[in-house]
Amino acid sequence: MSGTETGYNYAYLDEQTKRMLRRVILKAVAIPGYQVPFGNREMPMPHGWGTGGIQVTASIIGPDDVLKVIDQGADDTTNAVSIRSFFAKTAGVATTTRTEEATIVQTRHRIPEKPLKEGQILVYQVPIPEPLRWLEPRETETRKMHALSEYGIMHVRLYEDIATHGRIATSYDYPVQVNERYIMRPSPIPKFDNPKMDMNPALQLFGAGREKRIYAVPPYTKVKSLDFDDHPFEVQRWDESCALCGATDSFLDEIVTSDRGDRMFVCSDSDYCGDRQAARRKEAAE
Amino acid sequence: MNATDRPLLRVERLTKRYGERFACQDVSFDLWPGEVMGVVGESGSGKTTLLNCLSARLGPDGGRVLYNTRHQGMRDIYETSEAERRLLMRTDWGLVHQNPRDGLRLAVSAGANIGERLMAVGARHYGEIRQAATDWLGRVEIDEARIDDLPRAFSGGMQQRLQIARNLVTRPRIVFMDEPTGGLDVSVQARLLDLLRELVASLGLSVVVVTHDLAVVRLLAHRLMVMRQGRVVESGLTDQVLDDPQHAYTQLLVSSVLQA
Ligand SMILES: [Zn+2]
């Protein structure tokens, strides 16, 4: 299945590169949370656009797939639109904004609010994959620390957070332990989304383009956010509800609505919010 | 024979070569619980190489270093797995570098520096970790109010005391020290030595301390080894060796001809 009318190979990458990436993904699935290095293939987009996630998606996508791409929870940002049209063009796949219709969801910054199902794949774009890097610049040493489960310094970081702020202030890219073994960076999703990774029925794949790593959380795998006994892990909460759909259970973005500094809170997940608004309208009409 | 009938560390004919040159050759000694062994010599005498071999950081070319482990008796540390060695190094053993910056994490607070070894062995209660850090700051005579300060804001003497606290918090059985007072002002040295002596005695620590400074071993060490060109030329009780040196080289050292 090589070649489309566009002149590119199917899903842009050549078959050899895709086979290599699939082997890397299989290894990543076999060792949950472990970062598997791969040879990078240059993609026709700048790194900031999530080339790691795009390469993962390119290697697993097929003509029957339905692709959803979100950026900060929204389907209509420049980044999300261009990735979606890239795969529509090079892989001939159907695209959707609806979480429940998608077979593959490529994401930056969020996990959809609607629960994922078995058979779905969530592909994360990862800017920095190594959770130990903040205190240990040497790659040989971080590899050894992972191999020997020497993870004390992850709690040093949380200790510093509490010492400085009186609580664990880290709110994005909050470190987790996968399957009671490897410490993993979940990419810059809000810690609000961390509990969704735990025992999720979907396959979760993480691609880091710049550092050439892929890691994975297979379906129904334990994912635990690190914490202290006396400072347990907590997610963000809001006093407000969504100004558009009234949701009280979703991640809210604060939006400034006027020069006078008026603000409102709305769901960051535009698909979730849109469904709830439609349901409200229907209810009002009946 | 139970564990206390044996030395904590047994060094047998330890040899390390760099090419043709012997950095240390045929060094043997026992270190008993609560004992402080001083190793003196000029730079190039092999004392630092010896310390690195003893503390599992430099594999020897010959001989053995046996450590009396808590559960498995005497074990050759170079025949244990790297995982076991690294675990020993952050639990049972301590290592005090001459330059505290080599032994501290400069980018995290004093409290986190002390708490790290506790967290590395599974401490997960913030309040308890912080309390331990507070206690240890007090024990090494650092104002508790400095607990959230970065070590780079500390004086050299304070950094060295913080490095010591960071090592002692897990109650190690052996501490290896490399010129612990090197690079400090004389008045600061004296205070640090007093503190070290008090901590070693009250905790019943075993220590191997390497130094070129006879005043350090005079105050701290129960026994002494004098090294020259990789070999131990004289050893014995510290006061005996220093007050009545037998070897010509030791006599030179003591007469401070070599001390300048
Ligand atoms: Zn909403």
Coordinates of C-alpha atoms and ligand atoms in Angstrom, one line a residue:
Chain A
M1 CA 0.0 0.0 0.0
S2 CA 2.6 2.5 -1.1
G3 CA 1.9 5.7 -2.9
T4 CA -1.2 7.8 -3.1
E5 CA -2.2 10.3 -5.7
T6 CA -0.3 12.9 -3.8
G7 CA 3.0 11.3 -4.7
Y8 CA 4.0 10.7 -1.1
N9 CA 4.3 7.3 0.4
Y10 CA 1.3 6.2 2.4
A11 CA 1.2 8.4 5.6
Y12 CA 4.3 10.1 4.3
L13 CA 6.9 7.8 6.0
D14 CA 8.5 5.1 3.9
E15 CA 7.6 1.5 4.8
Q16 CA 11.0 0.7 6.3
T17 CA 10.8 3.6 8.7
K18 CA 7.2 2.6 9.7
R19 CA 8.3 -1.0 10.4
M20 CA 11.1 0.3 12.6
L21 CA 8.7 2.5 14.5
R22 CA 6.2 -0.3 14.9
R23 CA 9.0 -2.5 16.4
V24 CA 9.9 0.3 18.8
I25 CA 6.2 0.7 19.8
L26 CA 5.8 -3.0 20.4
K27 CA 8.8 -2.9 22.7
A28 CA 7.4 0.2 24.5
V29 CA 4.1 -1.6 25.0
A30 CA 5.9 -4.7 26.4
I31 CA 7.8 -2.6 28.9
P32 CA 5.2 0.0 30.2
G33 CA 6.7 3.4 30.9
Y34 CA 10.1 2.5 29.5
Q35 CA 11.6 5.0 27.0
V36 CA 12.6 3.2 23.8
P37 CA 15.0 5.1 21.6
F38 CA 14.4 5.2 17.8
G39 CA 16.1 6.5 14.7
N40 CA 14.4 9.8 13.7
R41 CA 13.0 10.4 10.3
E42 CA 12.7 14.1 9.5
M43 CA 9.1 15.2 9.2
P44 CA 7.9 18.1 7.1
M45 CA 7.0 20.1 10.1
P46 CA 9.0 22.0 12.8
H47 CA 9.7 20.0 16.0
G48 CA 7.4 22.3 18.1
W49 CA 4.5 20.8 16.2
G50 CA 4.9 17.4 17.7
T51 CA 6.9 15.4 15.2
G52 CA 7.3 12.5 17.7
G53 CA 3.6 12.1 18.0
I54 CA 3.2 12.5 14.2
Q55 CA 5.7 9.7 13.5
V56 CA 3.9 7.4 16.0
T57 CA 0.6 8.2 14.3
A58 CA 2.1 7.7 10.8
S59 CA 3.4 4.3 11.7
I60 CA 0.1 2.9 13.1
I61 CA -2.5 4.6 11.0
G62 CA -4.4 2.7 8.3
P63 CA -7.1 3.7 5.7
D64 CA -9.9 2.5 8.0
D65 CA -8.9 4.7 10.9
V66 CA -10.7 7.8 12.0
L67 CA -8.4 10.4 13.3
K68 CA -9.0 13.2 15.8
V69 CA -6.3 15.7 16.7
I70 CA -6.4 18.1 19.7
D71 CA -4.2 20.8 20.9
Q72 CA -5.0 22.3 24.3
G73 CA -8.2 20.3 24.2
A74 CA -9.4 22.0 20.9
D75 CA -9.7 20.6 17.5
D76 CA -9.5 23.9 15.6
T77 CA -6.1 25.3 16.5
T78 CA -3.6 25.8 13.7
N79 CA -1.5 22.9 14.9
A80 CA -4.4 20.5 15.2
V81 CA -5.9 21.5 11.9
S82 CA -2.6 21.1 10.0
I83 CA -1.8 17.7 11.5
R84 CA -5.3 16.5 10.7
S85 CA -5.1 17.7 7.1
F86 CA -1.6 16.2 6.8
F87 CA -3.0 12.7 7.5
A88 CA -6.2 13.3 5.5
K89 CA -4.0 14.0 2.5
T90 CA -1.1 11.5 3.0
A91 CA -3.1 8.6 4.5
G92 CA -6.5 9.2 3.1
V93 CA -8.2 8.7 6.5
A94 CA -11.4 10.1 7.8
T95 CA -11.1 12.7 10.5
T96 CA -13.4 13.7 13.3
T97 CA -13.7 16.0 16.2
R98 CA -15.8 13.6 18.2
T99 CA -13.8 11.6 20.7
E100 CA -16.1 8.6 20.6
E101 CA -15.8 8.3 16.8
A102 CA -12.0 8.4 16.7
T103 CA -9.9 5.3 16.5
I104 CA -6.7 7.4 17.0
V105 CA -6.6 10.6 19.0
Q106 CA -3.4 12.5 18.6
T107 CA -3.0 15.0 21.4
R108 CA -1.0 17.9 22.8
H109 CA -1.7 19.1 26.4
R110 CA -4.9 17.2 27.1
I111 CA -6.7 13.9 27.5
P112 CA -10.3 14.1 26.3
E113 CA -13.0 14.4 28.9
K114 CA -15.1 11.6 27.4
P115 CA -13.9 8.3 28.6
L116 CA -11.9 6.3 26.0
K117 CA -12.8 2.8 25.0
E118 CA -11.0 -0.4 24.2
G119 CA -9.5 -0.3 20.7
Q120 CA -8.9 3.4 20.8
I121 CA -5.3 4.7 20.7
L122 CA -4.2 8.0 22.3
V123 CA -1.0 9.4 20.9
Y124 CA 0.8 12.1 22.9
Q125 CA 3.2 14.6 21.6
V126 CA 6.1 14.8 24.1
P127 CA 8.5 17.7 24.2
I128 CA 10.8 16.3 27.0
P129 CA 10.6 12.6 27.8
E130 CA 13.1 12.1 30.6
P131 CA 11.7 12.7 34.1
L132 CA 15.1 12.5 35.8
R133 CA 16.7 15.1 33.5
W134 CA 15.9 18.1 35.8
L135 CA 18.6 16.9 38.3
E136 CA 20.8 14.6 36.2
P137 CA 22.1 15.8 32.9
R138 CA 24.1 12.7 32.1
E139 CA 22.1 10.2 29.9
T140 CA 24.3 7.2 31.0
E141 CA 23.4 8.0 34.6
T142 CA 19.6 8.5 34.0
R143 CA 19.6 5.1 32.2
K144 CA 21.2 3.5 35.2
M145 CA 18.8 5.2 37.6
H146 CA 15.9 3.8 35.7
A147 CA 17.4 0.4 35.4
L148 CA 18.0 0.3 39.2
S149 CA 14.7 2.1 40.1
E150 CA 16.7 4.8 41.9
Y151 CA 13.9 7.3 42.0
G152 CA 14.6 9.2 45.2
I153 CA 15.3 12.5 43.4
M154 CA 11.7 12.5 42.0
H155 CA 10.5 13.0 45.6
V156 CA 13.3 15.6 46.2
R157 CA 11.6 17.7 43.5
L158 CA 8.2 17.3 45.2
Y159 CA 9.8 18.1 48.6
E160 CA 11.2 21.3 47.1
D161 CA 7.7 22.2 45.8
I162 CA 6.1 21.8 49.2
A163 CA 9.0 23.6 51.0
T164 CA 8.6 26.6 48.6
H165 CA 4.8 26.7 48.1
G166 CA 3.4 24.9 51.1
R167 CA 1.9 22.3 48.8
I168 CA 2.8 20.3 45.6
A169 CA 2.5 23.2 43.1
T170 CA 3.5 21.2 40.0
S171 CA 0.4 21.3 37.9
Y172 CA 1.5 20.1 34.4
D173 CA 3.7 17.2 33.3
Y174 CA 3.2 15.7 36.8
P175 CA 5.4 12.6 37.2
V176 CA 3.8 9.2 37.4
Q177 CA 4.9 5.6 38.1
V178 CA 3.7 3.1 35.5
N179 CA 2.8 -0.4 36.4
E180 CA 4.7 0.0 39.8
R181 CA 8.0 0.2 37.9
Y182 CA 9.1 3.0 35.6
I183 CA 8.8 6.7 36.4
M184 CA 7.3 8.5 33.4
R185 CA 6.6 12.1 32.2
P186 CA 3.1 12.2 31.0
S187 CA 3.9 15.2 28.6
P188 CA 2.5 18.6 29.5
I189 CA -1.0 17.6 30.3
P190 CA -2.5 19.1 33.4
K191 CA -2.4 16.9 36.4
F192 CA -6.2 17.0 36.2
D193 CA -5.8 14.5 33.5
N194 CA -3.4 12.1 35.4
P195 CA -6.1 10.0 36.9
K196 CA -7.5 9.3 33.4
M197 CA -4.2 7.5 32.5
D198 CA -4.8 5.0 35.3
M199 CA -6.4 1.7 34.1
N200 CA -7.5 3.3 30.9
P201 CA -9.0 0.9 28.4
A202 CA -7.3 2.6 25.5
L203 CA -3.7 2.2 24.4
Q204 CA -1.6 5.3 25.2
L205 CA 1.5 6.0 23.1
F206 CA 4.0 8.8 23.7
G207 CA 6.3 10.1 21.0
A208 CA 9.2 12.5 21.6
G209 CA 10.6 13.8 18.3
R210 CA 13.6 15.8 19.4
E211 CA 15.0 13.2 21.8
K212 CA 13.8 10.3 19.6
R213 CA 12.0 8.3 22.3
I214 CA 8.7 6.3 22.3
Y215 CA 7.0 5.0 25.4
A216 CA 3.7 3.5 26.2
V217 CA 1.0 2.7 28.7
P218 CA -0.9 -0.4 27.6
P219 CA -4.6 -0.7 28.2
Y220 CA -5.6 -1.3 31.9
T221 CA -2.2 -0.4 33.3
K222 CA -1.7 1.1 36.7
V223 CA -0.5 4.7 36.5
K224 CA 0.2 6.4 39.9
S225 CA 1.0 10.0 40.4
L226 CA 3.9 10.5 42.9
D227 CA 3.1 12.1 46.2
F228 CA 3.8 12.1 49.9
D229 CA 1.6 10.4 52.6
D230 CA 0.9 13.7 54.2
H231 CA 0.6 15.6 50.9
P232 CA -1.5 13.3 48.7
F233 CA -1.9 13.8 45.0
E234 CA -4.7 16.2 44.1
V235 CA -6.1 17.5 40.9
Q236 CA -7.1 21.1 40.0
R237 CA -10.6 22.2 41.0
W238 CA -12.6 25.2 40.1
D239 CA -15.2 27.2 42.0
E240 CA -16.8 28.1 38.7
S241 CA -18.6 25.9 36.2
C242 CA -18.2 26.2 32.4
A243 CA -19.9 29.4 31.2
L244 CA -21.0 27.7 28.0
C245 CA -22.2 24.3 29.0
G246 CA -22.4 24.4 32.8
A247 CA -20.0 21.5 33.3
T248 CA -18.5 21.2 36.8
D249 CA -16.4 18.1 36.1
S250 CA -14.1 19.3 33.2
F251 CA -10.9 21.1 32.9
L252 CA -11.6 24.8 32.6
D253 CA -9.7 27.5 30.7
E254 CA -9.9 31.1 31.9
I255 CA -10.7 33.4 29.0
V256 CA -10.5 37.2 29.1
T257 CA -13.5 38.6 27.3
S258 CA -13.0 42.3 27.3
D259 CA -10.4 45.1 27.6
R260 CA -11.9 45.7 31.1
G261 CA -10.6 42.4 32.2
D262 CA -13.9 40.5 32.2
R263 CA -13.2 36.8 32.4
M264 CA -15.1 33.6 32.0
F265 CA -14.3 29.9 32.4
V266 CA -15.0 27.5 29.7
C267 CA -14.2 23.8 29.0
S268 CA -10.8 23.3 27.4
D269 CA -12.2 20.2 25.6
S270 CA -14.2 21.8 22.8
D271 CA -15.8 18.5 21.7
Y272 CA -17.1 17.7 25.3
C273 CA -18.4 21.2 25.7
G274 CA -20.1 21.3 22.3
D275 CA -21.9 18.0 23.0
R276 CA -23.1 19.4 26.4
Q277 CA -24.3 22.6 24.8
A278 CA -26.2 20.7 22.1
A279 CA -27.9 18.5 24.7
R280 CA -28.9 21.6 26.6
R281 CA -30.4 23.2 23.5
K282 CA -32.3 20.0 22.8
E283 CA -33.6 19.9 26.3
A284 CA -34.7 23.5 26.1
A285 CA -36.5 22.9 22.8
E286 CA -38.5 19.9 24.2
Chain B
M1 CA 31.0 -16.5 65.2
N2 CA 28.5 -13.6 64.8
A3 CA 28.7 -10.4 62.9
T4 CA 30.2 -8.4 65.7
D5 CA 33.2 -10.7 66.0
R6 CA 34.3 -9.6 62.6
P7 CA 35.6 -6.3 61.3
L8 CA 33.3 -4.1 59.4
L9 CA 35.8 -3.7 56.6
R10 CA 38.6 -6.1 55.7
V11 CA 41.1 -5.0 53.1
E12 CA 43.3 -7.7 51.7
R13 CA 46.5 -7.0 49.6
L14 CA 44.7 -4.2 47.7
T15 CA 46.6 -3.2 44.6
K16 CA 45.8 -0.7 41.9
R17 CA 48.0 0.0 38.9
Y18 CA 48.1 2.8 36.4
G19 CA 50.1 1.3 33.5
E20 CA 53.4 0.2 35.0
R21 CA 53.0 2.4 38.1
F22 CA 51.5 1.1 41.3
A23 CA 49.1 3.7 42.7
C24 CA 48.7 1.5 45.7
Q25 CA 50.2 -1.9 46.4
D26 CA 49.5 -4.7 48.9
V27 CA 47.5 -2.6 51.3
S28 CA 45.9 -4.7 54.1
F29 CA 44.0 -3.7 57.2
D30 CA 40.9 -4.3 59.2
L31 CA 38.5 -1.6 60.3
W32 CA 36.4 -2.4 63.3
P33 CA 33.0 -0.9 64.3
G34 CA 33.5 2.5 65.9
E35 CA 37.1 2.7 64.7
V36 CA 38.6 5.7 62.9
M37 CA 41.4 4.9 60.5
G38 CA 43.6 7.7 59.3
V39 CA 45.6 7.5 56.1
V40 CA 48.3 10.1 55.7
G41 CA 50.8 10.8 53.0
E42 CA 51.7 13.4 50.4
S43 CA 49.9 13.9 47.2
G44 CA 50.8 11.0 44.9
S45 CA 51.2 8.6 47.9
G46 CA 48.2 6.6 46.8
K47 CA 45.9 7.5 49.6
T48 CA 43.2 8.9 47.4
T49 CA 43.4 5.9 45.1
L50 CA 43.1 3.7 48.2
L51 CA 40.0 5.6 49.4
N52 CA 38.4 5.3 45.9
C53 CA 39.0 1.5 45.9
L54 CA 37.6 1.1 49.4
S55 CA 34.5 3.1 48.7
A56 CA 33.5 1.0 45.7
R57 CA 34.2 3.7 43.2
L58 CA 37.4 2.3 41.6
G59 CA 37.9 -1.4 40.9
P60 CA 41.3 -2.7 42.2
D61 CA 43.7 -4.8 40.0
G62 CA 44.4 -7.1 42.9
G63 CA 43.3 -8.0 46.4
R64 CA 39.9 -7.7 47.9
V65 CA 37.7 -5.3 49.9
L66 CA 35.3 -7.3 52.2
Y67 CA 32.4 -5.5 53.8
N68 CA 30.5 -7.1 56.7
T69 CA 26.9 -6.7 55.3
R70 CA 23.9 -6.6 57.6
H71 CA 22.4 -9.8 56.3
Q72 CA 24.9 -11.7 54.3
G73 CA 28.1 -11.5 56.3
M74 CA 31.5 -10.6 54.8
R75 CA 31.2 -9.9 51.0
D76 CA 33.7 -8.8 48.5
I77 CA 32.2 -5.5 47.4
Y78 CA 33.5 -5.9 43.9
E79 CA 31.6 -9.2 43.5
T80 CA 28.3 -7.7 44.5
S81 CA 26.0 -6.3 41.8
E82 CA 26.2 -2.6 40.9
A83 CA 22.6 -2.3 42.3
E84 CA 23.8 -3.7 45.7
R85 CA 26.8 -1.4 45.7
R86 CA 24.8 1.7 44.9
L87 CA 22.3 0.8 47.6
L88 CA 25.1 0.4 50.1
M89 CA 26.6 3.7 49.1
R90 CA 23.3 5.6 49.9
T91 CA 22.4 3.7 53.0
D92 CA 25.2 1.9 55.0
W93 CA 28.0 4.1 53.7
G94 CA 28.8 7.8 53.6
L95 CA 31.2 9.7 51.4
V96 CA 32.5 13.1 52.4
H97 CA 34.3 14.9 49.5
Q98 CA 37.0 17.4 50.1
N99 CA 35.0 19.9 48.0
P100 CA 31.5 20.0 49.4
R101 CA 30.2 21.1 46.0
D102 CA 31.1 17.6 44.8
G103 CA 28.9 16.0 47.4
L104 CA 26.0 18.4 47.5
R105 CA 23.1 19.1 45.1
L106 CA 23.6 22.8 44.7
A107 CA 20.3 23.4 42.9
V108 CA 18.1 22.2 45.8
S109 CA 17.6 23.5 49.3
A110 CA 19.6 22.4 52.4
G111 CA 16.6 20.5 53.6
A112 CA 16.2 18.6 50.4
N113 CA 20.0 17.8 50.4
I114 CA 19.6 16.2 53.8
G115 CA 16.3 14.5 53.0
E116 CA 17.4 13.0 49.7
R117 CA 18.9 9.8 51.2
L118 CA 15.8 9.2 53.3
M119 CA 13.6 9.6 50.2
A120 CA 15.9 7.3 48.2
V121 CA 15.2 4.5 50.7
G122 CA 11.5 5.1 50.6
A123 CA 10.6 7.9 53.1
R124 CA 7.3 9.3 51.9
H125 CA 6.1 11.5 54.8
Y126 CA 7.0 15.1 54.1
G127 CA 6.7 16.2 57.7
E128 CA 9.0 13.5 59.0
I129 CA 11.6 14.1 56.3
R130 CA 11.5 17.8 57.2
Q131 CA 11.8 17.1 60.9
A132 CA 14.8 14.9 60.2
A133 CA 16.4 17.6 58.1
T134 CA 15.7 20.2 60.9
D135 CA 17.3 17.9 63.5
W136 CA 20.4 17.3 61.4
L137 CA 20.9 21.0 60.7
G138 CA 20.9 21.4 64.4
R139 CA 23.4 18.6 64.9
V140 CA 25.9 20.1 62.5
E141 CA 25.4 23.6 63.9
I142 CA 23.5 25.2 61.0
D143 CA 20.7 27.6 61.9
E144 CA 17.4 25.7 61.3
A145 CA 16.1 28.9 59.6
R146 CA 18.4 28.1 56.7
I147 CA 16.6 24.9 55.8
D148 CA 15.1 26.3 52.6
D149 CA 18.2 28.1 51.5
L150 CA 20.3 26.8 48.6
P151 CA 23.8 25.5 49.7
R152 CA 25.5 27.9 47.3
A153 CA 24.4 30.7 49.7
F154 CA 26.4 28.9 52.5
S155 CA 30.0 29.5 53.5
G156 CA 32.5 26.8 52.8
G157 CA 32.4 25.6 56.4
M158 CA 28.6 25.4 56.4
Q159 CA 28.6 23.6 53.1
Q160 CA 31.0 21.0 54.5
R161 CA 28.8 20.6 57.6
L162 CA 25.7 20.2 55.3
Q163 CA 27.5 17.5 53.3
I164 CA 28.2 15.7 56.5
A165 CA 24.6 15.9 57.6
R166 CA 23.4 14.7 54.2
N167 CA 25.6 11.6 54.7
L168 CA 24.8 10.9 58.3
V169 CA 21.0 11.1 58.1
T170 CA 20.6 7.4 57.1
R171 CA 22.9 6.4 60.0
P172 CA 25.6 4.9 57.9
R173 CA 28.0 2.4 59.5
I174 CA 31.1 3.6 57.6
V175 CA 32.0 7.0 56.4
F176 CA 34.8 7.6 53.9
M177 CA 36.3 11.1 54.1
D178 CA 38.7 12.7 51.7
E179 CA 40.5 15.7 53.2
P180 CA 37.4 16.8 55.0
T181 CA 38.9 20.0 56.3
G182 CA 40.9 20.8 53.1
G183 CA 40.3 24.3 51.6
L184 CA 38.9 25.7 54.9
D185 CA 40.3 28.5 57.0
V186 CA 42.2 27.3 60.1
S187 CA 39.6 28.5 62.6
V188 CA 36.8 26.9 60.5
Q189 CA 38.9 23.7 60.4
A190 CA 39.1 23.5 64.1
R191 CA 35.4 23.9 64.6
L192 CA 34.7 21.2 61.9
L193 CA 37.1 18.8 63.5
D194 CA 35.5 19.2 66.9
L195 CA 32.1 18.6 65.4
L196 CA 33.3 15.5 63.5
R197 CA 34.9 14.1 66.6
E198 CA 31.7 14.5 68.6
L199 CA 29.5 13.0 65.8
V200 CA 31.8 10.0 65.2
A201 CA 31.9 9.2 69.0
S202 CA 28.2 9.7 69.6
L203 CA 27.1 7.7 66.6
G204 CA 29.8 5.0 67.0
L205 CA 30.8 5.5 63.3
S206 CA 33.6 3.7 61.6
V207 CA 35.6 6.1 59.5
V208 CA 38.4 6.0 57.0
V209 CA 39.8 9.5 56.7
V210 CA 42.4 10.4 54.1
T211 CA 44.4 13.6 54.6
H212 CA 47.8 15.2 54.3
D213 CA 47.1 17.1 57.5
L214 CA 48.5 15.4 60.6
A215 CA 46.4 17.6 62.9
V216 CA 43.3 16.0 61.4
V217 CA 44.4 12.5 62.2
R218 CA 45.8 13.5 65.6
L219 CA 42.3 14.6 66.6
L220 CA 40.2 12.1 64.9
A221 CA 42.0 8.8 64.1
H222 CA 42.5 5.9 66.5
R223 CA 44.9 4.2 64.2
L224 CA 47.1 5.5 61.4
M225 CA 48.6 4.3 58.2
V226 CA 51.4 6.2 56.6
M227 CA 51.6 5.8 52.8
R228 CA 54.4 6.6 50.4
Q229 CA 54.6 5.7 46.7
G230 CA 51.6 3.4 47.0
R231 CA 52.8 1.4 50.0
V232 CA 52.0 1.5 53.7
V233 CA 55.4 2.3 55.3
E234 CA 54.2 2.4 58.8
S235 CA 51.0 1.8 60.8
G236 CA 49.9 1.7 64.4
L237 CA 48.0 3.6 67.1
T238 CA 47.9 7.3 66.0
D239 CA 49.7 8.7 69.1
Q240 CA 52.4 6.1 68.9
V241 CA 53.1 6.7 65.2
L242 CA 53.1 10.4 65.6
D243 CA 55.1 10.6 68.9
D244 CA 57.5 7.8 68.1
P245 CA 57.8 7.4 64.4
Q246 CA 59.9 4.4 63.3
H247 CA 60.1 4.8 59.6
A248 CA 62.4 7.5 58.3
Y249 CA 59.7 8.9 56.0
T250 CA 57.2 9.1 58.9
Q251 CA 59.9 10.9 60.9
L252 CA 60.2 13.4 58.1
L253 CA 56.5 13.9 57.9
V254 CA 56.2 14.4 61.6
S255 CA 59.1 16.8 61.8
S256 CA 57.0 18.8 59.4
V257 CA 59.8 19.1 56.9
L258 CA 57.3 18.0 54.3
Q259 CA 54.4 20.0 55.8
A260 CA 55.0 23.3 54.0
Ligands
ZN1 ZN -18.2 23.5 28.7

